[in-house]
Coordinates of C-alpha atoms in Angstrom, one line a residue:
M1 CA 0.0 0.0 0.0
D2 CA 2.6 2.5 1.0
R3 CA 5.2 1.6 -1.6
I4 CA 5.7 -0.2 -4.9
K5 CA 7.6 -3.2 -3.7
P6 CA 10.5 -4.5 -5.9
K7 CA 9.9 -8.0 -7.4
Y8 CA 11.7 -10.6 -5.4
L9 CA 12.5 -14.0 -6.6
Q10 CA 10.6 -16.8 -5.0
S11 CA 12.1 -17.6 -1.7
L12 CA 14.7 -20.4 -1.6
Y13 CA 12.5 -22.3 0.9
D14 CA 9.4 -22.2 -1.3
L15 CA 11.5 -23.2 -4.3
K16 CA 13.1 -26.1 -2.5
A17 CA 9.6 -27.3 -1.3
V18 CA 8.4 -27.4 -4.9
L19 CA 11.5 -29.1 -6.1
M20 CA 11.3 -31.6 -3.3
K21 CA 7.7 -32.6 -4.2
V22 CA 8.7 -33.0 -7.8
F23 CA 11.8 -35.0 -6.9
L24 CA 9.8 -37.3 -4.5
T25 CA 7.1 -37.9 -7.1
F26 CA 9.6 -38.8 -9.8
A27 CA 11.6 -40.9 -7.4
V28 CA 8.4 -43.0 -6.7
L29 CA 7.8 -43.4 -10.4
A30 CA 11.4 -44.3 -11.1
I31 CA 11.6 -46.9 -8.4
A32 CA 8.3 -48.4 -9.4
G33 CA 9.5 -48.5 -13.1
I34 CA 12.8 -50.2 -12.2
W35 CA 10.9 -52.7 -9.9
W36 CA 8.5 -53.5 -12.8
I37 CA 11.3 -54.0 -15.4
E38 CA 13.5 -56.1 -13.1
G39 CA 10.4 -58.1 -12.1
L40 CA 9.7 -58.9 -15.8
E41 CA 13.3 -60.1 -16.2
S42 CA 13.2 -62.0 -12.8
H43 CA 16.3 -60.1 -11.8
I44 CA 15.5 -58.4 -8.5
N45 CA 18.1 -58.3 -5.7
P46 CA 16.8 -59.9 -2.5
I47 CA 17.3 -56.7 -0.6
D48 CA 15.2 -54.8 -3.2
H49 CA 12.1 -56.9 -2.5
I50 CA 12.0 -55.0 0.8
A51 CA 13.8 -51.8 -0.3
Y52 CA 11.7 -50.9 -3.3
P53 CA 8.3 -50.9 -1.6
S54 CA 9.8 -49.3 1.5
M55 CA 11.3 -46.4 -0.4
I56 CA 8.1 -46.0 -2.5
A57 CA 6.1 -45.8 0.7
V58 CA 8.5 -43.4 2.4
F59 CA 8.9 -41.1 -0.6
G60 CA 5.2 -41.1 -1.4
I61 CA 4.1 -40.4 2.1
S62 CA 6.8 -37.7 2.4
A63 CA 5.5 -36.0 -0.8
F64 CA 1.9 -36.1 0.4
W65 CA 2.9 -34.8 3.9
L66 CA 5.0 -32.0 2.3
H67 CA 1.9 -31.0 0.2
L68 CA -0.2 -30.8 3.3
K69 CA 2.4 -29.1 5.5
P70 CA 4.9 -27.2 3.5
K71 CA 6.8 -26.1 6.6
S72 CA 7.8 -29.7 7.2
L73 CA 10.4 -29.4 4.4
R74 CA 13.4 -29.8 6.7
K75 CA 12.1 -33.1 8.2
V76 CA 11.1 -34.5 4.8
E77 CA 14.6 -33.7 3.5
Y78 CA 16.3 -35.5 6.4
I79 CA 14.0 -38.5 6.1
T80 CA 14.5 -38.7 2.3
F81 CA 18.3 -38.4 2.5
T82 CA 18.6 -40.8 5.4
T83 CA 16.4 -43.4 3.6
F84 CA 18.4 -43.2 0.4
A85 CA 21.8 -43.1 2.0
T86 CA 21.0 -46.1 4.2
Y87 CA 19.8 -48.1 1.2
C88 CA 23.1 -47.3 -0.7
F89 CA 25.2 -48.1 2.3
V90 CA 23.6 -51.5 2.9
N91 CA 23.7 -52.3 -0.8
F92 CA 27.4 -51.4 -0.9
Q93 CA 28.2 -53.8 1.9
A94 CA 26.2 -56.6 0.3
M95 CA 27.9 -56.1 -3.0
L96 CA 31.4 -55.8 -1.6
F97 CA 31.2 -58.8 0.8
G98 CA 29.1 -61.0 -1.5
L99 CA 26.2 -61.2 0.9
P100 CA 23.1 -63.1 -0.3
L101 CA 21.2 -59.8 -0.3
F102 CA 22.9 -58.8 -3.6
I103 CA 23.2 -60.6 -6.9
V104 CA 26.8 -60.1 -8.0
D105 CA 26.7 -59.6 -11.8
L106 CA 27.5 -56.8 -14.2
Y107 CA 23.9 -55.4 -14.3
S108 CA 23.5 -55.2 -10.6
V109 CA 26.9 -53.7 -9.9
A110 CA 26.8 -51.2 -12.8
T111 CA 23.2 -50.1 -11.9
F112 CA 24.0 -49.6 -8.3
L113 CA 27.3 -47.8 -8.8
Q114 CA 25.6 -45.3 -11.2
W115 CA 23.2 -44.2 -8.4
L116 CA 25.9 -44.0 -5.6
P117 CA 26.9 -40.4 -6.4
M118 CA 23.3 -39.4 -5.9
V119 CA 23.9 -39.6 -2.2
Y120 CA 26.3 -36.6 -2.3
I121 CA 24.1 -34.7 -4.7
S122 CA 21.0 -35.2 -2.5
A123 CA 23.1 -34.2 0.6
F124 CA 24.1 -30.8 -0.9
I125 CA 20.6 -30.2 -2.3
M126 CA 18.6 -31.2 0.8
L127 CA 20.8 -30.3 3.7
E128 CA 22.6 -27.1 4.8
I129 CA 26.2 -26.9 3.6
R130 CA 27.7 -27.8 7.0
N131 CA 25.4 -30.8 7.4
A132 CA 25.9 -31.8 3.8
I133 CA 29.7 -31.8 4.3
I134 CA 29.4 -33.9 7.4
A135 CA 26.9 -36.4 5.8
S136 CA 28.9 -36.7 2.6
G137 CA 32.1 -37.2 4.6
L138 CA 30.6 -39.8 6.9
F139 CA 29.1 -41.7 3.9
Y140 CA 32.4 -41.6 2.0
S141 CA 34.3 -42.7 5.1
S142 CA 32.0 -45.7 5.5
L143 CA 32.7 -46.8 1.9
V144 CA 36.5 -46.5 2.5
I145 CA 36.3 -48.3 5.8
S146 CA 34.3 -51.1 4.2
I147 CA 36.9 -51.5 1.4
I148 CA 39.8 -51.6 4.0
L149 CA 37.8 -54.1 6.1
Y150 CA 37.2 -56.3 3.0
R151 CA 40.9 -56.3 2.2
S152 CA 41.7 -57.3 5.8
V153 CA 39.2 -60.2 6.1
Q154 CA 39.3 -61.6 2.5
Y155 CA 41.6 -64.6 3.0
V156 CA 40.1 -66.8 0.4
P157 CA 40.5 -65.2 -3.1
D158 CA 37.3 -64.8 -5.0
L159 CA 37.8 -63.6 -8.6
A160 CA 34.4 -62.0 -8.9
L161 CA 34.6 -60.2 -5.6
N162 CA 38.1 -59.1 -6.2
K163 CA 37.0 -57.4 -9.5
I164 CA 34.2 -55.7 -7.5
Y165 CA 36.8 -54.7 -4.9
L166 CA 39.0 -53.1 -7.7
T167 CA 35.9 -51.3 -9.2
A168 CA 34.9 -50.1 -5.7
M169 CA 38.5 -48.7 -5.1
V170 CA 38.4 -46.8 -8.4
V171 CA 34.9 -45.5 -7.7
C172 CA 35.9 -44.3 -4.2
F173 CA 38.9 -42.4 -5.6
A174 CA 36.5 -40.5 -7.8
H175 CA 34.0 -39.7 -5.1
P176 CA 36.0 -36.9 -3.4
I177 CA 35.9 -35.1 -6.7
Y178 CA 32.1 -35.2 -6.6
I179 CA 32.1 -33.9 -3.0
L180 CA 34.5 -31.0 -3.8
M181 CA 32.6 -30.0 -6.9
L182 CA 29.3 -30.0 -5.1
L183 CA 30.8 -28.1 -2.2
G184 CA 32.1 -25.5 -4.7
I185 CA 28.7 -25.2 -6.3
A186 CA 27.0 -24.9 -2.9
L187 CA 29.4 -22.2 -1.7
L188 CA 29.0 -20.3 -5.0
K189 CA 25.2 -20.5 -4.6
E190 CA 25.4 -19.2 -1.1
Q191 CA 27.6 -16.3 -2.1
L192 CA 25.2 -15.4 -4.9
V193 CA 22.3 -15.5 -2.5
Q194 CA 24.2 -13.1 -0.1
I195 CA 25.0 -10.7 -3.0
K196 CA 21.4 -10.7 -4.1
N197 CA 20.1 -10.1 -0.5
Q198 CA 22.6 -7.2 -0.1
A199 CA 21.5 -5.7 -3.4
E200 CA 17.8 -6.0 -2.4
N201 CA 18.6 -4.4 1.0
M202 CA 20.4 -1.6 -0.6
S203 CA 17.5 -1.1 -3.0
V204 CA 15.1 -0.9 -0.1
A205 CA 17.3 1.4 1.9
A206 CA 17.6 3.8 -1.1
T207 CA 13.8 4.1 -1.4
T208 CA 12.7 3.9 2.3
D209 CA 12.5 6.5 5.0
Y210 CA 14.6 5.2 7.8
L211 CA 12.4 6.5 10.6
T212 CA 8.9 5.6 9.5
G213 CA 9.5 2.8 7.1
L214 CA 7.5 4.6 4.4
T215 CA 8.7 5.4 1.0
N216 CA 11.1 8.3 1.0
R217 CA 10.9 11.6 -0.9
R218 CA 12.9 10.3 -3.8
F219 CA 10.8 7.2 -4.4
A220 CA 7.5 9.1 -3.8
A221 CA 8.5 11.7 -6.4
Q222 CA 9.4 9.0 -8.9
S223 CA 6.1 7.3 -8.2
L224 CA 4.2 10.5 -8.7
D225 CA 6.0 11.1 -12.0
H226 CA 5.1 7.7 -13.3
L227 CA 1.5 7.7 -12.1
L228 CA 0.8 11.2 -13.4
E229 CA 2.0 10.1 -16.9
L230 CA -0.1 6.9 -16.6
A231 CA -3.2 8.9 -15.6
K232 CA -2.7 11.2 -18.7
T233 CA -2.1 8.2 -21.0
E234 CA -5.1 6.2 -19.7
N235 CA -7.3 9.3 -19.1
S236 CA -7.9 8.0 -15.6
H237 CA -8.3 9.9 -12.3
L238 CA -5.5 10.7 -9.9
T239 CA -5.6 12.7 -6.6
L240 CA -2.7 14.0 -4.5
F241 CA -2.7 14.6 -0.8
V242 CA 0.0 16.7 0.9
L243 CA -0.4 16.2 4.7
D244 CA 1.3 18.1 7.4
I245 CA 1.1 17.6 11.2
D246 CA -0.4 20.6 13.0
H247 CA 1.8 22.4 15.6
F248 CA 4.5 19.7 15.3
K249 CA 7.2 22.2 16.5
E250 CA 5.4 22.6 19.8
V251 CA 5.5 18.8 20.2
N252 CA 9.2 18.8 19.8
D253 CA 9.7 21.8 22.0
S254 CA 7.4 20.5 24.8
F255 CA 8.2 16.8 24.8
G256 CA 11.5 16.5 23.0
H257 CA 12.6 15.1 19.6
D258 CA 12.3 11.5 20.7
V259 CA 8.6 11.9 21.4
G260 CA 8.3 13.8 18.1
D261 CA 9.9 10.9 16.3
R262 CA 7.4 8.5 17.9
V263 CA 4.5 10.8 16.8
L264 CA 5.8 10.6 13.2
I265 CA 6.0 6.8 13.5
C266 CA 2.6 6.6 15.1
L267 CA 1.0 8.7 12.4
A268 CA 2.7 6.7 9.6
N269 CA 1.2 3.5 11.1
F270 CA -2.2 5.2 11.4
L271 CA -2.1 6.2 7.7
R272 CA -0.9 2.7 6.7
H273 CA -3.9 1.1 8.4
N274 CA -6.4 3.5 7.0
L275 CA -5.4 3.8 3.4
R276 CA -6.0 1.3 0.6
D277 CA -3.5 -1.1 -0.8
S278 CA -3.4 0.8 -4.1
D279 CA -2.5 4.1 -2.4
I280 CA 1.1 5.2 -2.2
L281 CA 2.2 6.8 1.1
G282 CA 5.5 8.5 1.6
R283 CA 7.3 10.8 3.9
W284 CA 8.1 14.0 2.0
G285 CA 10.3 15.5 4.8
G286 CA 10.0 16.6 8.4
E287 CA 6.4 16.3 9.4
E288 CA 5.1 16.4 5.9
F289 CA 3.7 13.3 4.1
I290 CA 2.5 12.7 0.6
I291 CA -0.4 10.3 -0.4
I292 CA -1.0 9.4 -4.1
L293 CA -4.5 8.0 -4.8
Q294 CA -4.5 6.1 -8.0
K295 CA -7.7 5.9 -10.1
T296 CA -9.5 8.1 -7.5
D297 CA -11.7 11.0 -8.4
L298 CA -11.9 14.2 -6.2
Q299 CA -15.2 13.2 -4.6
T300 CA -13.9 9.8 -3.5
A301 CA -10.7 11.4 -2.3
C302 CA -12.6 13.9 -0.1
H303 CA -14.6 11.0 1.5
L304 CA -11.3 9.3 2.2
A305 CA -10.0 12.5 3.9
E306 CA -13.1 12.9 6.0
R307 CA -12.7 9.3 7.1
L308 CA -9.1 9.9 8.1
Y309 CA -10.1 12.9 10.2
E310 CA -12.9 10.9 11.9
R311 CA -10.7 8.1 12.8
N312 CA -7.8 10.3 13.8
S313 CA -10.1 12.0 16.3
E314 CA -10.2 8.7 18.2
W315 CA -6.4 8.0 17.8
V316 CA -4.3 8.7 20.9
Y317 CA -0.6 9.4 20.5
E318 CA 1.8 8.3 23.3
K319 CA 2.6 11.1 25.8
V320 CA 1.1 13.7 23.5
G321 CA -2.6 12.7 23.4
H322 CA -4.5 13.9 20.3
V323 CA -2.5 15.2 17.3
T324 CA -4.2 16.8 14.3
F325 CA -3.0 17.3 10.7
S326 CA -4.0 19.4 7.7
I327 CA -4.3 18.2 4.1
G328 CA -4.0 19.9 0.8
I329 CA -5.7 18.1 -2.1
A330 CA -5.1 18.5 -5.8
T331 CA -6.1 16.7 -9.0
P332 CA -4.1 17.1 -12.2
R333 CA -5.0 19.5 -14.9
P334 CA -4.2 18.5 -18.6
D335 CA -1.1 20.7 -18.6
D336 CA 0.1 19.8 -15.1
T337 CA 3.6 18.5 -14.4
T338 CA 4.7 16.8 -11.2
D339 CA 6.0 20.0 -9.8
S340 CA 2.9 22.1 -10.7
L341 CA 0.6 19.5 -9.3
F342 CA 2.5 19.3 -6.0
K343 CA 2.7 23.1 -5.7
R344 CA -1.1 23.4 -6.0
A345 CA -1.6 20.7 -3.4
D346 CA 1.0 22.4 -1.2
A347 CA -0.7 25.7 -1.6
S348 CA -4.0 24.1 -0.5
L349 CA -2.2 22.7 2.5
Y350 CA -1.1 26.2 3.4
Q351 CA -4.7 27.4 3.0
A352 CA -5.9 24.7 5.3
K353 CA -3.4 25.9 7.9
Q354 CA -4.6 29.5 7.5
N355 CA -8.2 28.4 7.9
G356 CA -7.8 26.9 11.3
R357 CA -5.9 23.6 10.8
N358 CA -7.2 20.0 11.3
R359 CA -9.0 20.3 7.9
F360 CA -8.5 19.9 4.2
E361 CA -8.6 22.3 1.4
I362 CA -9.0 21.6 -2.3
A363 CA -6.8 23.2 -5.0
V364 CA -8.7 25.3 -7.5

């Protein structure tokens, strides 16, 4: 209502929630598809008879829960990552040690190893950077320890298992590269987010009055320029209020500048709550405010001013009690510029002061 807000990108949290729902949905479909194809070929690892339906259930319920409660994203991410990482860890042990849970052949080994890096990718997508580093480090360490343990206990040579051991060794040498690359991408993304936030904060600071939080004079003037041109182009109504607090100097002299500042903040909040979302409210300087009423004719603007006075009569300002204000009202003429429109509204404000204050006057 009181400012034209810059367009922000969708928050990272909301974006992650959407991506997470898409990921979980496709994960369910992918697992179901793999399960169906392997079932047709009668080539399902014993562990997958339990793992496939379990993961489909966990991912499906998580996606549904996330849809119902978007704020549960963090829990869903941890559950999803833990489920997938546990599955990969158990499968790796079964493959390496030749346990009956895993069919040791080219298809099973190649299929499993292609999914293994997804543990690191999911960690850096789903978890915070610090937790992703810890999770990736622990998972990678578990693989390395398993390989060392296999080498220590494998007294009877097994040609097939030895080939898997060599493959696992090569794969594990490649995994630190995955982790470092993902870490680099995550740090770069974090830096870009910080730069974007700083740029947005600077943009807000450049257009916001530091005391009241309203738009400042510069932004209000730019808005008036734009909306005046728009009103002329569309042949639509526009009304300008210039508002000034009555006897504000006496407030500062009697109660001090701190109380005066609180009066300004209180009035800004009062105006915020009593104007429309389409109205632009700004602090012009000192105790003077500007209100731009888009697509509003003079009669409607006068009704709005009367309503402001009626409600302000019931508004009590801390330590000061009742505070009044005067308003100058102007509507644009065909030949008006921003300066001439403002000067006519300002002249009406002066007339309202001369006529007793706590009232509005309309520019001729």
